[in-house]
Amino acid sequence: MTLGQWLPNRARWLIIPSTLGNGLGALLAAQYVAATFTFPQGALGTFWILVAVIGTAGVGVAEALSARHLRTFRGLCAGSLPTSDENRLRALDEVRQFPEHIGRLGVRSWLGAVVALALSFWLVADAPASLVVRIVVMGALFGPMAAVVVGLLVGQRAHEAVERLAEGMSPEDIVSSLRVPRVSVRSRLVLFTLVMVALPSLVVIDVTRALGADTVETWLSAPEEGREAAVAAAQRLVVLKTGLLIAFATAMATLAAALGGSLVTGPLQRIADDASSLASGRLVRAQLIAGDGEVWLISNVFSRLEERLVSMVGRLASATRRLAKAASSLRRASEDSESGAADQAAALNQTSATTEELAQSARQIASSAGSVQELSRKTLEAADSGLASAEAFRAAIERMRQDNRSIAAAVDRLTGRVQQIGRIVDVINTVADRSDLLALSAELEGTRAGEVGRGFSLVASEMRRLAENVLESTAEVEELITEIRTATRQTSDATERARALTESSTALADEVARALTSVAQSARQTSDAVRTISLATQQQQTGTDQLAEAMADILGITQQSLATTRQLTAANERLQRLSSVLAEVVSRFQRQDA
Amino acid sequence: MSEGPRGHLVFACAGSLYAVPAERASEVVNLPALTRVPGAAPHLLGVFAHRGEVLPVIDLTRLIGKPVEERFKRVVVVRVARGAMAFTATRVIGVNPIPGALPRLGETGALAFMSGPATVPAGECAAIDPEGLLEYLSRGR
Amino acid sequence: MPRGLVEGVVLCRVGEARLAVPCGEVDAIAPLDGPAWDVGLAFGSAAGAVEGKALQCFGQLLRVDSVDVLTTPELTVLPVPSLLTGVADGALTGFVELLGALWPLVSAGHLLEHLRRRAEA
C-alpha cells in the first residue's frame, strides 16, 4: 500500500481512539460516581445530563484542539497538501508528538470537564459539597487513567502513521531533522505505574470506605432480627461492587500495560528482527522504526546504523568487486610481469653473455690491433727500404739507358762504317770480277793463240788468280761485313730491346716507386688508423668491461626483480583469495530491496 | 783416233765441274737478265742479247735432269759453227788440259754429248761436246 | 743471219714473261669477255688471272695480263738462235729490243696453234 493510498481519513483514524477512550472513561467515571454515591432525590438525572453535556463538549473541544496540532498531517490526509519530503517530515513530527500531546490535552480536558461538572452540578442540583468534592476527586482519578490509555492507543496508531510517513525516506535525514523527544521511557513507566496502581488503589479505598459506611448504615437501620441478613446482603453487594471495580481496574491496567508494553516492545521486536536479518546477512533497506523515548533513540540509531551498514555493505560489495577485478588484473599483470621478468632475465642472460663475448672480442681486437700495428710498422719499413731500392733501381736503369744510348750510337756509327766498307768492297769486287773476266778472256785468247799465247795465258792466269784472291778476300770481308752487319743488327736489336726494356723498366720502376709510396702512405695511414683503433679498442674494452659489469649488476637486479615479482604474484594470489573471501562475505549481505 | 790433251775451259755449275774446249769458249760474262721464250724447254732459261746477237742460256743442271735452284753468277758463251749458246756457271775455274779420249757419260740424251770423268786440279769434270749438244738441242724442236 | 723488219707491235705481259705480236696480226684489243686462249700456257705457267686483256686474232681471243701498242715504224727483228728454231710450233719469229729489254716476237696464228696443241696435250 502506498502512502497515497493509505493517507485518506487517517487524521480521523488517529484521533478516534482519543474520543472513544475519553468518552468511555467519562462514562465509567460517571457510573462509578453514580454507583458509589448516594445522590439526593432527583439529582441523579441531572448528574447524567450534565455528564453527557459536559463530556460531549469536552470531547469535542479536545478533538478540535488535537486537530489543530495535526495541521500538516490532516492536510496530507485530505490531499490539500502535496506529499513532499518537507511536508511528510513536518507531518511526521506532528504525528510523533501527537500521543504525548493528546495525553496532556486529555488530562487538561478531564480536569476542565470535571471542574465544570462539579460546579454545574453544585449550582444546578444543589448537591452537597461532599458530592462535588467526590466528583472532582473521581475525575482527577479517572482522567489520567483515560488519558494514559488514550495516549497508549493513539501511540500505537501514531507509530504506524510515523512509519508510513517515513517510508522511502532516509532515517538519517528524518532523525537529523527531528527534535530529540524529551520524555523518557522511565518517566513514562513511573507515570504509568502511578496512574495504573495508585489510582485504582485510591478508588478501592474510597469504595471500601463508602461500602463500609453503607454497611454500618444498613446495620443501624435494619431491624434487630434482620440485621445480620441485611448486613450479609450488604456485604455481598460490597463484594460484588468491589470485585467489579477491581476487575475493571485490573482490566484497565492490563490493557494499559499491554498497550504500553507493545508500544515499547513492538519497536524493539522489529529492531531485533531487522538486526537478526542483518545478522543473517539479509540487508533490507533501512526503515525508520517508530518508538518513544529511548526506543525512538535506539530505533534512530539502529536505522542510521542499518542505513550506514547497507550503504557500507553496498560500497563494500562494489569495492570488493573492484578489488576482485583489480586483484585479478593485478594477478594477470603480475603473471605477465613475472613472465616478462623471466623473459627479461633470459634476455639479460643472453645479453650478458653477448657482452662478455663483446668484451672478449674487444680484447682480441686490441691484441690484433697491436699485431697489425707491428705489421704496418714493418710494412712501412719495408716500403721505405723498397722505395730506396726502387730509386737505386731507377738510377741504375737510367745509367743503363744512357749506356744503351751510347751503344746504339756506336752501333750506328759502326753500321755506317760497315756500309762504307761494304761499298768499298763492292767496288773492289767489281774491279776484281772484271779483272777476273778480263783475265779469263785473256787466258782464253792466249789459249786460242796456241804456243804463242802461252806466256800471255800464264800471265792472264796469274792475274785471274790475283783477282780470285781478291775476290776470295773480299768474300771473306763480305762475310765479315755480313757478320758485322748481323752482329750490329743484333746489337741494334738488342739495344733497341734494351731501350724498350729500360723504358718499360723505368716505367715499371716509376710504377713500383709510386706503388711503394702508396704502400708507405697506406702503411703510415694504417699505422695511424691502427693506433686509433688500438686506442679506441682499449677505450672500448674499458667501456665493454664496465658494460659487462653493469650487465651483471642488472642481471642480478633482474633476478631479484623476478624473485620479487614471483613474491608479488604469490601475494596477489593471496590477495585474490582474500578478495574472494571478502566477496563471499559481502555476498552474504543480500540486498533485499535490490 | 788418238788425240792428245786439249785445253778446256773448266767451270763449276752447282757443285759439278764441266769443261768445254777452250777454242769453242768464246767468252765468259756475268749472267744478265734473261728473256723467257714461249714454248721453250725447261733447261732453256731464256735468252739475252749480246753484241747484237740473241744467245740462248742453257741450265746444265736441268739439262741432265738434276735441277738445282742456284744463283748462277756467270755464263760461258760457246760458239760453234752452227750457232752460239751459253751455259750457266757458278764459278769459272780456268783453262785446264783434258785428255782427248774419254768415255761418254751416257748413251742417250744430253749425257751422250759429255765425256769423262776428266781429272783437273779442281776435281773431276765432264767434258762437253758443244757441236753435238747444240745439234741435239736443236733437234728437239 | 738475215735481219727482218716489223711495223708496229702489240707488247703483251703475261706474268713475268713478255711477248710481242705484230700489229698486223691483231684484229682488235678487247676486254676479256668469254672464252680465250691463255698465253701463260706457252710459258709453262698456270692459268693467269681472270682479269686481263684479250687480243682478237684470226677470230680467236688470246688472254694476256696487259697490253701496250708500239707503233714504231721500222723495228729491227733479231733472228731466232739456231737452237730455238721451230720452237713453239714455229710461233717464235724473232726478237725485238724495246724499252731496254728483249721481247720475243711471235706469230699469232702459230701461237694459237701451239696453245691449242698444248691444251690438247
PDB file of N, CA, C and O in Angstrom, chain A residues 450-491:
ATOM      1  N   GLY A 450     147.468 -20.565-129.151  1.00  0.00           N
ATOM      2  CA  GLY A 450     148.374 -21.695-129.171  1.00  0.00           C
ATOM      3  C   GLY A 450     149.658 -21.401-128.417  1.00  0.00           C
ATOM      4  O   GLY A 450     149.636 -20.727-127.382  1.00  0.00           O
ATOM      5  N   GLU A 451     150.698 -21.853-128.923  1.00  0.00           N
ATOM      6  CA  GLU A 451     152.015 -21.773-128.258  1.00  0.00           C
ATOM      7  C   GLU A 451     152.426 -20.314-128.072  1.00  0.00           C
ATOM      8  O   GLU A 451     152.992 -19.969-127.041  1.00  0.00           O
ATOM      9  N   VAL A 452     152.008 -19.513-129.034  1.00  0.00           N
ATOM     10  CA  VAL A 452     152.414 -18.102-128.989  1.00  0.00           C
ATOM     11  C   VAL A 452     151.789 -17.404-127.767  1.00  0.00           C
ATOM     12  O   VAL A 452     152.402 -16.622-127.083  1.00  0.00           O
ATOM     13  N   GLY A 453     150.576 -17.834-127.548  1.00  0.00           N
ATOM     14  CA  GLY A 453     149.868 -17.129-126.458  1.00  0.00           C
ATOM     15  C   GLY A 453     150.060 -17.797-125.110  1.00  0.00           C
ATOM     16  O   GLY A 453     149.377 -17.409-124.156  1.00  0.00           O
ATOM     17  N   ARG A 454     150.960 -18.768-125.038  1.00  0.00           N
ATOM     18  CA  ARG A 454     151.090 -19.485-123.762  1.00  0.00           C
ATOM     19  C   ARG A 454     151.483 -18.543-122.613  1.00  0.00           C
ATOM     20  O   ARG A 454     150.870 -18.554-121.547  1.00  0.00           O
ATOM     21  N   GLY A 455     152.555 -17.741-122.887  1.00  0.00           N
ATOM     22  CA  GLY A 455     153.022 -16.806-121.857  1.00  0.00           C
ATOM     23  C   GLY A 455     151.915 -15.832-121.450  1.00  0.00           C
ATOM     24  O   GLY A 455     151.683 -15.577-120.271  1.00  0.00           O
ATOM     25  N   PHE A 456     151.154 -15.368-122.442  1.00  0.00           N
ATOM     26  CA  PHE A 456     150.053 -14.454-122.197  1.00  0.00           C
ATOM     27  C   PHE A 456     149.006 -15.114-121.308  1.00  0.00           C
ATOM     28  O   PHE A 456     148.497 -14.526-120.354  1.00  0.00           O
ATOM     29  N   SER A 457     148.755 -16.389-121.669  1.00  0.00           N
ATOM     30  CA  SER A 457     147.773 -17.140-120.890  1.00  0.00           C
ATOM     31  C   SER A 457     148.241 -17.283-119.450  1.00  0.00           C
ATOM     32  O   SER A 457     147.421 -17.170-118.506  1.00  0.00           O
ATOM     33  N   LEU A 458     149.540 -17.518-119.269  1.00  0.00           N
ATOM     34  CA  LEU A 458     150.057 -17.703-117.912  1.00  0.00           C
ATOM     35  C   LEU A 458     149.852 -16.419-117.096  1.00  0.00           C
ATOM     36  O   LEU A 458     149.370 -16.446-115.954  1.00  0.00           O
ATOM     37  N   VAL A 459     150.233 -15.294-117.768  1.00  0.00           N
ATOM     38  CA  VAL A 459     150.084 -14.004-117.080  1.00  0.00           C
ATOM     39  C   VAL A 459     148.611 -13.790-116.730  1.00  0.00           C
ATOM     40  O   VAL A 459     148.227 -13.408-115.606  1.00  0.00           O
ATOM     41  N   ALA A 460     147.782 -14.119-117.757  1.00  0.00           N
ATOM     42  CA  ALA A 460     146.341 -13.916-117.538  1.00  0.00           C
ATOM     43  C   ALA A 460     145.863 -14.801-116.396  1.00  0.00           C
ATOM     44  O   ALA A 460     145.038 -14.399-115.551  1.00  0.00           O
ATOM     45  N   SER A 461     146.398 -16.002-116.383  1.00  0.00           N
ATOM     46  CA  SER A 461     146.008 -16.940-115.333  1.00  0.00           C
ATOM     47  C   SER A 461     146.412 -16.402-113.958  1.00  0.00           C
ATOM     48  O   SER A 461     145.646 -16.452-112.991  1.00  0.00           O
ATOM     49  N   GLU A 462     147.644 -15.863-113.900  1.00  0.00           N
ATOM     50  CA  GLU A 462     148.106 -15.286-112.621  1.00  0.00           C
ATOM     51  C   GLU A 462     147.213 -14.122-112.207  1.00  0.00           C
ATOM     52  O   GLU A 462     146.820 -13.978-111.044  1.00  0.00           O
ATOM     53  N   MET A 463     146.901 -13.333-113.261  1.00  0.00           N
ATOM     54  CA  MET A 463     146.026 -12.185-112.991  1.00  0.00           C
ATOM     55  C   MET A 463     144.692 -12.671-112.427  1.00  0.00           C
ATOM     56  O   MET A 463     144.130 -12.116-111.488  1.00  0.00           O
ATOM     57  N   ARG A 464     144.223 -13.747-113.077  1.00  0.00           N
ATOM     58  CA  ARG A 464     142.944 -14.310-112.606  1.00  0.00           C
ATOM     59  C   ARG A 464     143.050 -14.763-111.156  1.00  0.00           C
ATOM     60  O   ARG A 464     142.170 -14.555-110.346  1.00  0.00           O
ATOM     61  N   ARG A 465     144.231 -15.397-110.873  1.00  0.00           N
ATOM     62  CA  ARG A 465     144.425 -15.916-109.517  1.00  0.00           C
ATOM     63  C   ARG A 465     144.394 -14.749-108.514  1.00  0.00           C
ATOM     64  O   ARG A 465     143.749 -14.813-107.486  1.00  0.00           O
ATOM     65  N   LEU A 466     145.083 -13.680-108.921  1.00  0.00           N
ATOM     66  CA  LEU A 466     145.088 -12.493-108.046  1.00  0.00           C
ATOM     67  C   LEU A 466     143.663 -11.965-107.834  1.00  0.00           C
ATOM     68  O   LEU A 466     143.220 -11.700-106.721  1.00  0.00           O
ATOM     69  N   ALA A 467     143.009 -11.909-109.028  1.00  0.00           N
ATOM     70  CA  ALA A 467     141.635 -11.402-108.956  1.00  0.00           C
ATOM     71  C   ALA A 467     140.792 -12.308-108.057  1.00  0.00           C
ATOM     72  O   ALA A 467     139.990 -11.847-107.217  1.00  0.00           O
ATOM     73  N   GLU A 468     140.987 -13.619-108.256  1.00  0.00           N
ATOM     74  CA  GLU A 468     140.211 -14.554-107.441  1.00  0.00           C
ATOM     75  C   GLU A 468     140.567 -14.411-105.964  1.00  0.00           C
ATOM     76  O   GLU A 468     139.704 -14.467-105.097  1.00  0.00           O
ATOM     77  N   ASN A 469     141.920 -14.216-105.711  1.00  0.00           N
ATOM     78  CA  ASN A 469     142.338 -13.990-104.315  1.00  0.00           C
ATOM     79  C   ASN A 469     141.635 -12.764-103.737  1.00  0.00           C
ATOM     80  O   ASN A 469     141.122 -12.783-102.611  1.00  0.00           O
ATOM     81  N   VAL A 470     141.680 -11.726-104.611  1.00  0.00           N
ATOM     82  CA  VAL A 470     140.985 -10.513-104.156  1.00  0.00           C
ATOM     83  C   VAL A 470     139.525 -10.823-103.868  1.00  0.00           C
ATOM     84  O   VAL A 470     138.935 -10.441-102.835  1.00  0.00           O
ATOM     85  N   LEU A 471     138.937 -11.584-104.833  1.00  0.00           N
ATOM     86  CA  LEU A 471     137.509 -11.901-104.666  1.00  0.00           C
ATOM     87  C   LEU A 471     137.286 -12.745-103.416  1.00  0.00           C
ATOM     88  O   LEU A 471     136.326 -12.523-102.656  1.00  0.00           O
ATOM     89  N   GLU A 472     138.206 -13.692-103.225  1.00  0.00           N
ATOM     90  CA  GLU A 472     138.063 -14.525-102.009  1.00  0.00           C
ATOM     91  C   GLU A 472     138.192 -13.661-100.761  1.00  0.00           C
ATOM     92  O   GLU A 472     137.387 -13.788 -99.811  1.00  0.00           O
ATOM     93  N   SER A 473     139.209 -12.745-100.811  1.00  0.00           N
ATOM     94  CA  SER A 473     139.403 -11.869 -99.650  1.00  0.00           C
ATOM     95  C   SER A 473     138.176 -11.000 -99.430  1.00  0.00           C
ATOM     96  O   SER A 473     137.662 -10.856 -98.294  1.00  0.00           O
ATOM     97  N   THR A 474     137.755 -10.450-100.585  1.00  0.00           N
ATOM     98  CA  THR A 474     136.572  -9.592-100.440  1.00  0.00           C
ATOM     99  C   THR A 474     135.372 -10.412 -99.985  1.00  0.00           C
ATOM    100  O   THR A 474     134.523  -9.935 -99.219  1.00  0.00           O
ATOM    101  N   ALA A 475     135.338 -11.701-100.458  1.00  0.00           N
ATOM    102  CA  ALA A 475     134.238 -12.560 -99.987  1.00  0.00           C
ATOM    103  C   ALA A 475     134.335 -12.723 -98.488  1.00  0.00           C
ATOM    104  O   ALA A 475     133.323 -12.626 -97.754  1.00  0.00           O
ATOM    105  N   GLU A 476     135.606 -12.917 -98.029  1.00  0.00           N
ATOM    106  CA  GLU A 476     135.777 -13.027 -96.571  1.00  0.00           C
ATOM    107  C   GLU A 476     135.378 -11.735 -95.874  1.00  0.00           C
ATOM    108  O   GLU A 476     134.668 -11.734 -94.855  1.00  0.00           O
ATOM    109  N   VAL A 477     135.876 -10.617 -96.553  1.00  0.00           N
ATOM    110  CA  VAL A 477     135.498  -9.316 -95.986  1.00  0.00           C
ATOM    111  C   VAL A 477     133.981  -9.178 -95.975  1.00  0.00           C
ATOM    112  O   VAL A 477     133.370  -8.724 -94.984  1.00  0.00           O
ATOM    113  N   GLU A 478     133.403  -9.646 -97.111  1.00  0.00           N
ATOM    114  CA  GLU A 478     131.925  -9.556 -97.176  1.00  0.00           C
ATOM    115  C   GLU A 478     131.282 -10.413 -96.090  1.00  0.00           C
ATOM    116  O   GLU A 478     130.292 -10.011 -95.456  1.00  0.00           O
ATOM    117  N   GLU A 479     131.884 -11.585 -95.925  1.00  0.00           N
ATOM    118  CA  GLU A 479     131.340 -12.425 -94.840  1.00  0.00           C
ATOM    119  C   GLU A 479     131.459 -11.713 -93.496  1.00  0.00           C
ATOM    120  O   GLU A 479     130.511 -11.690 -92.698  1.00  0.00           O
ATOM    121  N   LEU A 480     132.719 -11.124 -93.324  1.00  0.00           N
ATOM    122  CA  LEU A 480     132.917 -10.381 -92.072  1.00  0.00           C
ATOM    123  C   LEU A 480     131.904  -9.256 -91.947  1.00  0.00           C
ATOM    124  O   LEU A 480     131.289  -9.049 -90.888  1.00  0.00           O
ATOM    125  N   ILE A 481     131.754  -8.570 -93.112  1.00  0.00           N
ATOM    126  CA  ILE A 481     130.793  -7.454 -93.106  1.00  0.00           C
ATOM    127  C   ILE A 481     129.402  -7.973 -92.754  1.00  0.00           C
ATOM    128  O   ILE A 481     128.679  -7.386 -91.944  1.00  0.00           O
ATOM    129  N   THR A 482     129.109  -9.141 -93.403  1.00  0.00           N
ATOM    130  CA  THR A 482     127.785  -9.726 -93.117  1.00  0.00           C
ATOM    131  C   THR A 482     127.670 -10.056 -91.637  1.00  0.00           C
ATOM    132  O   THR A 482     126.663  -9.742 -90.981  1.00  0.00           O
ATOM    133  N   GLU A 483     128.769 -10.633 -91.126  1.00  0.00           N
ATOM    134  CA  GLU A 483     128.741 -10.982 -89.700  1.00  0.00           C
ATOM    135  C   GLU A 483     128.607  -9.726 -88.844  1.00  0.00           C
ATOM    136  O   GLU A 483     127.816  -9.671 -87.887  1.00  0.00           O
ATOM    137  N   ILE A 484     129.459  -8.707 -89.268  1.00  0.00           N
ATOM    138  CA  ILE A 484     129.388  -7.455 -88.501  1.00  0.00           C
ATOM    139  C   ILE A 484     127.984  -6.875 -88.579  1.00  0.00           C
ATOM    140  O   ILE A 484     127.406  -6.431 -87.571  1.00  0.00           O
ATOM    141  N   ARG A 485     127.449  -6.969 -89.861  1.00  0.00           N
ATOM    142  CA  ARG A 485     126.096  -6.414 -90.027  1.00  0.00           C
ATOM    143  C   ARG A 485     125.093  -7.173 -89.139  1.00  0.00           C
ATOM    144  O   ARG A 485     124.252  -6.568 -88.461  1.00  0.00           O
ATOM    145  N   THR A 486     125.271  -8.507 -89.191  1.00  0.00           N
ATOM    146  CA  THR A 486     124.379  -9.312 -88.353  1.00  0.00           C
ATOM    147  C   THR A 486     124.545  -8.926 -86.891  1.00  0.00           C
ATOM    148  O   THR A 486     123.557  -8.687 -86.170  1.00  0.00           O
ATOM    149  N   ALA A 487     125.863  -8.830 -86.524  1.00  0.00           N
ATOM    150  CA  ALA A 487     126.140  -8.519 -85.110  1.00  0.00           C
ATOM    151  C   ALA A 487     125.594  -7.154 -84.753  1.00  0.00           C
ATOM    152  O   ALA A 487     124.953  -6.973 -83.707  1.00  0.00           O
ATOM    153  N   THR A 488     125.883  -6.180 -85.683  1.00  0.00           N
ATOM    154  CA  THR A 488     125.390  -4.830 -85.368  1.00  0.00           C
ATOM    155  C   THR A 488     123.865  -4.803 -85.339  1.00  0.00           C
ATOM    156  O   THR A 488     123.246  -4.135 -84.495  1.00  0.00           O
ATOM    157  N   ARG A 489     123.282  -5.592 -86.316  1.00  0.00           N
ATOM    158  CA  ARG A 489     121.815  -5.618 -86.333  1.00  0.00           C
ATOM    159  C   ARG A 489     121.302  -6.218 -85.011  1.00  0.00           C
ATOM    160  O   ARG A 489     120.376  -5.680 -84.387  1.00  0.00           O
ATOM    161  N   GLN A 490     122.023  -7.305 -84.633  1.00  0.00           N
ATOM    162  CA  GLN A 490     121.609  -7.934 -83.365  1.00  0.00           C
ATOM    163  C   GLN A 490     121.820  -6.974 -82.197  1.00  0.00           C
ATOM    164  O   GLN A 490     120.972  -6.845 -81.322  1.00  0.00           O
ATOM    165  N   THR A 491     123.020  -6.284 -82.282  1.00  0.00           N
ATOM    166  CA  THR A 491     123.295  -5.323 -81.210  1.00  0.00           C
ATOM    167  C   THR A 491     122.239  -4.231 -81.200  1.00  0.00           C
ATOM    168  O   THR A 491     121.720  -3.835 -80.147  1.00  0.00           O
TER     169      THR A 491
END
